[in-house]
mmCIF file of C-alpha atoms in Angstrom:
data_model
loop_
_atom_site.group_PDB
_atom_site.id
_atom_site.type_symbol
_atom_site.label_atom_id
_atom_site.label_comp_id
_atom_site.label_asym_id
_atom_site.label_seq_id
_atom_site.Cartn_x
_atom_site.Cartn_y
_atom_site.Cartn_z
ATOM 1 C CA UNK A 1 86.453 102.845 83.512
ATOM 2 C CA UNK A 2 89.146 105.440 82.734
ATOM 3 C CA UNK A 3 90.923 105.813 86.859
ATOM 4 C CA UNK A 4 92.908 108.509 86.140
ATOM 5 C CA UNK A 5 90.993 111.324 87.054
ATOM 6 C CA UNK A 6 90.591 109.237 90.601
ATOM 7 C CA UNK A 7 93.904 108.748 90.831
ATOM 8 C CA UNK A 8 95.570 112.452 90.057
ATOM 9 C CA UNK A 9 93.005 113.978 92.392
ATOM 10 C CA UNK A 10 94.015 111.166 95.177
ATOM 11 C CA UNK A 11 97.465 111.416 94.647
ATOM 12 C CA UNK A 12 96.862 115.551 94.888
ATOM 13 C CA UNK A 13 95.355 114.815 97.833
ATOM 14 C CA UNK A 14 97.611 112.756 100.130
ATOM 15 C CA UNK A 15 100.736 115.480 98.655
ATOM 16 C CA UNK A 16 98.656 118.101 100.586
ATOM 17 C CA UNK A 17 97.854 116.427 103.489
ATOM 18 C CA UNK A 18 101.498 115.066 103.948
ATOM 19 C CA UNK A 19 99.941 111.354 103.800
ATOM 20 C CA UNK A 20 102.970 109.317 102.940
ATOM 21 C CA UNK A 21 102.811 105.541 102.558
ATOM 22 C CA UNK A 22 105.096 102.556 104.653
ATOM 23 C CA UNK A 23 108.655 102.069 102.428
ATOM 24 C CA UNK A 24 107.860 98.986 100.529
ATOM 25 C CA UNK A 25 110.870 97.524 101.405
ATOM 26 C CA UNK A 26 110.015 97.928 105.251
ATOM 27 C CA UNK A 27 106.483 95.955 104.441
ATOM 28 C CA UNK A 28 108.535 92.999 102.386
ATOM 29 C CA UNK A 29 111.033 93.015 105.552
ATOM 30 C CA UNK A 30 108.099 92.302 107.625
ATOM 31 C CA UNK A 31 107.102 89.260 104.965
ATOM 32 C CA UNK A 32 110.189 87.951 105.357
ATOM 33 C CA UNK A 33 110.207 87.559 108.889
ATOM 34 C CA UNK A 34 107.291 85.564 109.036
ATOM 35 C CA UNK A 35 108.782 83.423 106.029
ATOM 36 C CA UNK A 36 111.709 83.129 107.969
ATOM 37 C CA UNK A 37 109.874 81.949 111.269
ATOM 38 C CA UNK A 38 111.254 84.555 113.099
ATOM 39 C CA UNK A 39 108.367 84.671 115.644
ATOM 40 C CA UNK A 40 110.096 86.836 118.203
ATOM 41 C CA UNK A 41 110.567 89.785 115.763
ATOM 42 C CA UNK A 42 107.107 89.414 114.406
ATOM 43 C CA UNK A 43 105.746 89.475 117.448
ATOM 44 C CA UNK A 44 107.476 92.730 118.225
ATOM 45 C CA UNK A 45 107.234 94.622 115.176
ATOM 46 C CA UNK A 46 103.319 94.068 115.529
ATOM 47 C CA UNK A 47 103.177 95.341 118.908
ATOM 48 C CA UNK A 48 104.838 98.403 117.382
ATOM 49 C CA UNK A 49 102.896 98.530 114.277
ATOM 50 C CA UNK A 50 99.657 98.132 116.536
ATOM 51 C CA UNK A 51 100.032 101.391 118.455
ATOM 52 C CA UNK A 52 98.993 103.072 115.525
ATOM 53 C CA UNK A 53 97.971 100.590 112.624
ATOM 54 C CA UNK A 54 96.862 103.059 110.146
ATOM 55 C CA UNK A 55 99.901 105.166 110.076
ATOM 56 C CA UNK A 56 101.453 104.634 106.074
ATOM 57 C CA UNK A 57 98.171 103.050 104.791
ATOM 58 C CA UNK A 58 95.639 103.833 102.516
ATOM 59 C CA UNK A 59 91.798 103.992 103.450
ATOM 60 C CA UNK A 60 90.133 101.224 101.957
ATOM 61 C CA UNK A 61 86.476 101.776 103.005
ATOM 62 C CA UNK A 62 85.942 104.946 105.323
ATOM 63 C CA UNK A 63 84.110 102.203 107.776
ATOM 64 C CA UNK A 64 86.694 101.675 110.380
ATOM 65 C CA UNK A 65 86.138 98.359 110.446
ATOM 66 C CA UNK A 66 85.949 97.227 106.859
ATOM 67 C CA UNK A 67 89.426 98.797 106.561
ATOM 68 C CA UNK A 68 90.990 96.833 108.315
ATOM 69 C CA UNK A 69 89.534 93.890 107.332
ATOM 70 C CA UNK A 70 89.969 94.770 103.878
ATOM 71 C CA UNK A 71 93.886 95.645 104.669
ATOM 72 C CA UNK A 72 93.643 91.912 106.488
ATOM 73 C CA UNK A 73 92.863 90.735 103.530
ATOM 74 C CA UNK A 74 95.291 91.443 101.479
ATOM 75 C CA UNK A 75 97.928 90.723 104.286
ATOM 76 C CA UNK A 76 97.374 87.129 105.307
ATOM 77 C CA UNK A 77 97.216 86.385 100.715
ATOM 78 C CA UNK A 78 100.934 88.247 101.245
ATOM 79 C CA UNK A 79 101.861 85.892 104.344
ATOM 80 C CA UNK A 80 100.654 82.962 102.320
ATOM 81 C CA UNK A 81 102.312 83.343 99.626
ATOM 82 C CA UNK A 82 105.625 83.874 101.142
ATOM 83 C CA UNK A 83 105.303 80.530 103.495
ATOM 84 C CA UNK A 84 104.346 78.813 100.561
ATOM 85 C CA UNK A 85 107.774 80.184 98.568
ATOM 86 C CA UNK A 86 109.806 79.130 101.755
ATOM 87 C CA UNK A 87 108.452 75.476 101.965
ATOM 88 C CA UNK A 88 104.914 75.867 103.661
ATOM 89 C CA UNK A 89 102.471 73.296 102.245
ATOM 90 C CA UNK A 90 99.990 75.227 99.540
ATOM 91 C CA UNK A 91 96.805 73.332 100.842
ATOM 92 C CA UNK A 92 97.783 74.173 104.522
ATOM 93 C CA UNK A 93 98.524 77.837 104.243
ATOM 94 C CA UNK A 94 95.774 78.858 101.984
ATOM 95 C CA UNK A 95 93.560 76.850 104.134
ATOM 96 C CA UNK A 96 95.241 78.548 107.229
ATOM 97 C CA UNK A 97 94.312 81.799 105.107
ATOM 98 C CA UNK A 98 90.583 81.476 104.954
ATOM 99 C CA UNK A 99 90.369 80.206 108.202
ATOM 100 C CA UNK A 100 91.652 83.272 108.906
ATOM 101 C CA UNK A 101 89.383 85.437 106.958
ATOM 102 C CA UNK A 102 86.481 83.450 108.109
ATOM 103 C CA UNK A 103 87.399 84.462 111.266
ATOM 104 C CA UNK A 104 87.817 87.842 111.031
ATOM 105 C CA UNK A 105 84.784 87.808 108.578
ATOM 106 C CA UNK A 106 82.622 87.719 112.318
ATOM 107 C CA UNK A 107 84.534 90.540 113.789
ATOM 108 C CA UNK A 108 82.288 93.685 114.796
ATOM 109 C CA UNK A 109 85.012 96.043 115.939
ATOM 110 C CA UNK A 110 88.512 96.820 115.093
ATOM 111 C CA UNK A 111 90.451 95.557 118.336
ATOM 112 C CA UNK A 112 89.105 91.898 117.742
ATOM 113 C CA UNK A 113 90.207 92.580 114.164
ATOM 114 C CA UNK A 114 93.837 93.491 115.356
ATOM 115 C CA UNK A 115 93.878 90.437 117.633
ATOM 116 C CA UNK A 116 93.281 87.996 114.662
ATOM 117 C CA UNK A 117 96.011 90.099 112.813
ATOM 118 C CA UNK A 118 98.675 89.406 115.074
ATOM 119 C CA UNK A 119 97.734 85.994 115.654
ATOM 120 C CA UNK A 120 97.646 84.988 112.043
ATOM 121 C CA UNK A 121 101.193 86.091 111.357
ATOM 122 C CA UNK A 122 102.495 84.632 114.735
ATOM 123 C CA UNK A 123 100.396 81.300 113.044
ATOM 124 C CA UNK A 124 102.480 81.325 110.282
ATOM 125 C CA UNK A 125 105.704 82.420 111.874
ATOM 126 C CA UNK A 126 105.655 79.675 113.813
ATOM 127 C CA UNK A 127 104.657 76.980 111.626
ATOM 128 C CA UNK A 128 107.703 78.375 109.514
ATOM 129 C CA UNK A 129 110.097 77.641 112.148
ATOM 130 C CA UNK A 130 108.664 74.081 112.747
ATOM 131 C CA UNK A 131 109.560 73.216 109.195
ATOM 132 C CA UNK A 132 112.840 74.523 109.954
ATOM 133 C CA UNK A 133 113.193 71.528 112.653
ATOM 134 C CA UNK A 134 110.783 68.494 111.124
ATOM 135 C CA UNK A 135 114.130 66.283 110.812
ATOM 136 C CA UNK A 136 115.506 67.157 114.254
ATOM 137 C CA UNK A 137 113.908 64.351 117.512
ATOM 138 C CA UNK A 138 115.352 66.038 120.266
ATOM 139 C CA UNK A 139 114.364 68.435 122.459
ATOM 140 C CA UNK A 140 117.481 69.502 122.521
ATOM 141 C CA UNK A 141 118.277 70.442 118.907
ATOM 142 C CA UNK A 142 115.241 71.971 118.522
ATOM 143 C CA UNK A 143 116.673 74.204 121.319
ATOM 144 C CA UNK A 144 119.266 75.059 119.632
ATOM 145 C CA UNK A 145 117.956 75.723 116.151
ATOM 146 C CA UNK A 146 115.378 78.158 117.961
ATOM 147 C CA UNK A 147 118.184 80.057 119.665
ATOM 148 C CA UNK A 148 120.241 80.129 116.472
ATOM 149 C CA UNK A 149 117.826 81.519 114.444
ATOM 150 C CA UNK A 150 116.527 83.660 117.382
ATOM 151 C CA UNK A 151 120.134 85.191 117.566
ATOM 152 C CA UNK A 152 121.559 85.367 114.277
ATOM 153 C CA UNK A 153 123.022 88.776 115.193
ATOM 154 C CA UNK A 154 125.166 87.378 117.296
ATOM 155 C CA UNK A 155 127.948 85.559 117.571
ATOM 156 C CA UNK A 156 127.349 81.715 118.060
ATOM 157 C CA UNK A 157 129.223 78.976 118.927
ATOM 158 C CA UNK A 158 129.164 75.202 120.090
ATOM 159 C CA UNK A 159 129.755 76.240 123.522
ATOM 160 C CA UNK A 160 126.812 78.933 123.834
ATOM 161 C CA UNK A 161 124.793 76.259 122.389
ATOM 162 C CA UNK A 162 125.866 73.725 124.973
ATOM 163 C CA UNK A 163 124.816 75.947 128.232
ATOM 164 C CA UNK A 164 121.165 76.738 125.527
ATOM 165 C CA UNK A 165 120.899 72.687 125.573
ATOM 166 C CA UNK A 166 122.320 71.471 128.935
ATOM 167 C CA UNK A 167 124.243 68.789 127.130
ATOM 168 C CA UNK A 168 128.222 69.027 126.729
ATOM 169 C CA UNK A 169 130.029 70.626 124.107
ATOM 170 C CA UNK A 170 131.372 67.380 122.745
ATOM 171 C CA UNK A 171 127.731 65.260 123.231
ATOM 172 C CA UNK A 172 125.640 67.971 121.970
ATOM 173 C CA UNK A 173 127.910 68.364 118.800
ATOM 174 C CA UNK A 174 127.666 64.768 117.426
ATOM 175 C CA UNK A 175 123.997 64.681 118.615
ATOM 176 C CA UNK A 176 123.184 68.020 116.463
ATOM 177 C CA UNK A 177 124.950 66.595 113.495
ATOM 178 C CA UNK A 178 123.193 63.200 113.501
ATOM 179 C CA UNK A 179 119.852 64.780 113.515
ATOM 180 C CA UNK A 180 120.861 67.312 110.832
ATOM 181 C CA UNK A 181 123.089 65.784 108.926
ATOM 182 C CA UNK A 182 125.493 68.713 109.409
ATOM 183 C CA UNK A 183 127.780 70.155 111.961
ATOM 184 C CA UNK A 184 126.652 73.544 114.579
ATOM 185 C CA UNK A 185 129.006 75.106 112.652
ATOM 186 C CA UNK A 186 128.050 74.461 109.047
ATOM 187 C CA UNK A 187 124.227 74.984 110.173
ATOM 188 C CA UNK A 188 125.111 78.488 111.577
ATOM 189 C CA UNK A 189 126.634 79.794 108.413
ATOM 190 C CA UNK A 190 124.122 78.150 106.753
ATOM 191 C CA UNK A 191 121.369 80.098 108.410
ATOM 192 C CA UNK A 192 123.325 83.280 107.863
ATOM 193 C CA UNK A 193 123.802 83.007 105.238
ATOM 194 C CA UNK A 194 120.253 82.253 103.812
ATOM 195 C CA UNK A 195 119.044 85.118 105.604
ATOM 196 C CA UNK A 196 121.813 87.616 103.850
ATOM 197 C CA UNK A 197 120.258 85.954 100.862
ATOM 198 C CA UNK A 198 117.222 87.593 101.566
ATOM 199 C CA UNK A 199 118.339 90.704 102.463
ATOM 200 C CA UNK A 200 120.445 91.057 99.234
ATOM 201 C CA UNK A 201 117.181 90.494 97.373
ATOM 202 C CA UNK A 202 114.685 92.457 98.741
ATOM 203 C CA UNK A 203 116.968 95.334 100.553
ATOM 204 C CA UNK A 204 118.737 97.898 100.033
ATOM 205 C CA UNK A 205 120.678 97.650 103.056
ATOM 206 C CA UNK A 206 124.797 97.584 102.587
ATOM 207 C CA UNK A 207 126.778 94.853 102.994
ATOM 208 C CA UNK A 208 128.643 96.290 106.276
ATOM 209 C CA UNK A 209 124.903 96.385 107.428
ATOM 210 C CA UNK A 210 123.231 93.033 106.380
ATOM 211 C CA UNK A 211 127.698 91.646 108.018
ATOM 212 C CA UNK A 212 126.784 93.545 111.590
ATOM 213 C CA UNK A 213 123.029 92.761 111.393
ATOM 214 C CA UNK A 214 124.219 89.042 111.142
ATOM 215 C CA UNK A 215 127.049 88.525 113.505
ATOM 216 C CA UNK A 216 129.680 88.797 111.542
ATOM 217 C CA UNK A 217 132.903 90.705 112.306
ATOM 218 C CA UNK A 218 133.272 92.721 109.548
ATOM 219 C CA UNK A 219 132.081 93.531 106.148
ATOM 220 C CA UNK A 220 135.138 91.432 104.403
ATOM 221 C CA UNK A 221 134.350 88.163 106.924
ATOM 222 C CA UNK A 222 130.971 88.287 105.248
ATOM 223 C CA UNK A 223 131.781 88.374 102.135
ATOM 224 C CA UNK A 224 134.529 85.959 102.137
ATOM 225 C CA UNK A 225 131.831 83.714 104.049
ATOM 226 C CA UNK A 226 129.311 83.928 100.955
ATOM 227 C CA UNK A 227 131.672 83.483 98.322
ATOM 228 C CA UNK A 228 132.800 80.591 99.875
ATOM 229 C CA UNK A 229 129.176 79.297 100.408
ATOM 230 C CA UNK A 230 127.811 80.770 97.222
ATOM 231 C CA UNK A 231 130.312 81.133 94.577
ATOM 232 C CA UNK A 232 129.695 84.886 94.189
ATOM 233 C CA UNK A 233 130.197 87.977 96.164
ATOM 234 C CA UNK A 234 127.484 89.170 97.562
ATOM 235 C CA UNK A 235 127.334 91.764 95.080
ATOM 236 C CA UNK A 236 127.277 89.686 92.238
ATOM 237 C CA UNK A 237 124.443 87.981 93.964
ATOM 238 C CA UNK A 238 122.422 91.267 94.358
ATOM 239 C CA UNK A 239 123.070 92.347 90.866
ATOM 240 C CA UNK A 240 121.809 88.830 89.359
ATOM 241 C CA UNK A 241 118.927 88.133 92.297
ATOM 242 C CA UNK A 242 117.710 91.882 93.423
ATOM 243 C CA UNK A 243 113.787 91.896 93.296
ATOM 244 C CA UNK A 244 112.669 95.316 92.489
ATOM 245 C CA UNK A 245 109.336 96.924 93.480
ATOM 246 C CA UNK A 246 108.049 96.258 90.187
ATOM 247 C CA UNK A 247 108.962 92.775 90.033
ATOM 248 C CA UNK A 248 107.968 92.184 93.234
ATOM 249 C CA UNK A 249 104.142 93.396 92.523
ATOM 250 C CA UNK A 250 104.248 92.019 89.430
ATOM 251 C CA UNK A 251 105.234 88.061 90.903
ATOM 252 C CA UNK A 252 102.614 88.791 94.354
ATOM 253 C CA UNK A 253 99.860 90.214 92.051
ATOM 254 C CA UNK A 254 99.701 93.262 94.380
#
């Protein structure tokens, strides 16, 4: 079947009506949060996406309902895909996925729809972050890790850490490193610098951005930071790494 009639008069369409769709790199940001186990921002980009879920997507069935199940659909196969590329088990997220579905198979109405939504990427956001912590024992370094990655715009140090933990500078610091195997300090930059990682990839934000976005004093202390880490600047890491759109659908089958 020849879908280019369908598609001109679409595309014709949405041109007149103004209908423009989400930035792709705003929807892969959102991925990437939830691969990240950033559960506080996922939870609050939702509650903003939620006010008005439609806005930036296409109608996939003009039953209210089915659209959103049908855009469902094809988010939680997005979600699981990314926690499997950052470590997730493939058996336990694509289970997690049609659990998921199943569930929202039985919904009659689009609020309970929206309700699974947000709780299958808080799910997955969180079982992302647990990964992030299976080596640590303590209640206390898994404290910490949640507050480092919860702040990563910031500025963080041992002693911030210490009133986060209750434990003393000095006690806290060989306990974190035990556990981890390396120091506050080396596991901050570390988790920085990942993150810029991402960013380089699948953004096209600039490097003074992606320095302030990640606590870092200026755009030369980041880059001196990833070349040290990373052996490259972070534009010779962009250049070699960037994921276009095409790429992108392409590798996710979109």
């Amino acid at each position: 079947m020849n879908t280019n009639r369908d598609l001109n008069y679409r595309l014709f369409i949405q041109h007149n009506t103004g209908f423009k769709r989400n930035p792709f790199r705003s929807e892969l940001e959102g991925y990437r949060y939830i691969q990240a186990g950033d559960v506080e921002t996922v939870t609050e980009r939702f509650k903003i996406i939620r006010k008005n879920f439609l806005e930036g997507k296409g109608t996939l069935s003009d039953d209210p309902v089915r659209n959103i199940m049908y855009h469902f659909v094809t988010s939680v196969a997005l979600v699981s895909r990314f926690c499997v590329e950052g470590g997730l088990g493939h058996d336990v997220a694509y289970t997690l996925s049609d659990i998921y579905i199943q569930r929202a198979d039985k919904c009659s109405d689009c609020e309970s729809l929206l309700d699974i939504f947000e709780e299958m990427r808080i799910d997955f956001a969180k079982r992302m972050r647990e990964l992030k912590k299976e080596r640590v024992v303590s209640l206390h370094v898994r404290r910490c890790i949640d507050h480092i990655y919860d702040h990563l715009h910031e500025k963080l140090t041992l002693d911030m850490l210490s009133e986060v933990s209750g434990l003393s500078s000095s006690y806290l610091s060989k306990l974190f490193e035990k556990e981890t195997g390396v120091t506050v300090k080396q596991f901050i930059i570390r988790a920085k610098i990942q993150t810029a990682e991402n960013l380089l990839k699948y953004s096209d934000f600039s490097y003074l951005d992606i320095a302030l976005s990640l606590g870092f004093s200026s755009q030369s202390a980041f880059i001196y930071t990833f070349r040290k880490q990373k052996g490259m600047t972070p534009k010779e890491y962009r250049e070699m790494y960037a994921v276009s759109e095409e790429d992108f659908i392409i590798q996710n089958g979109k």
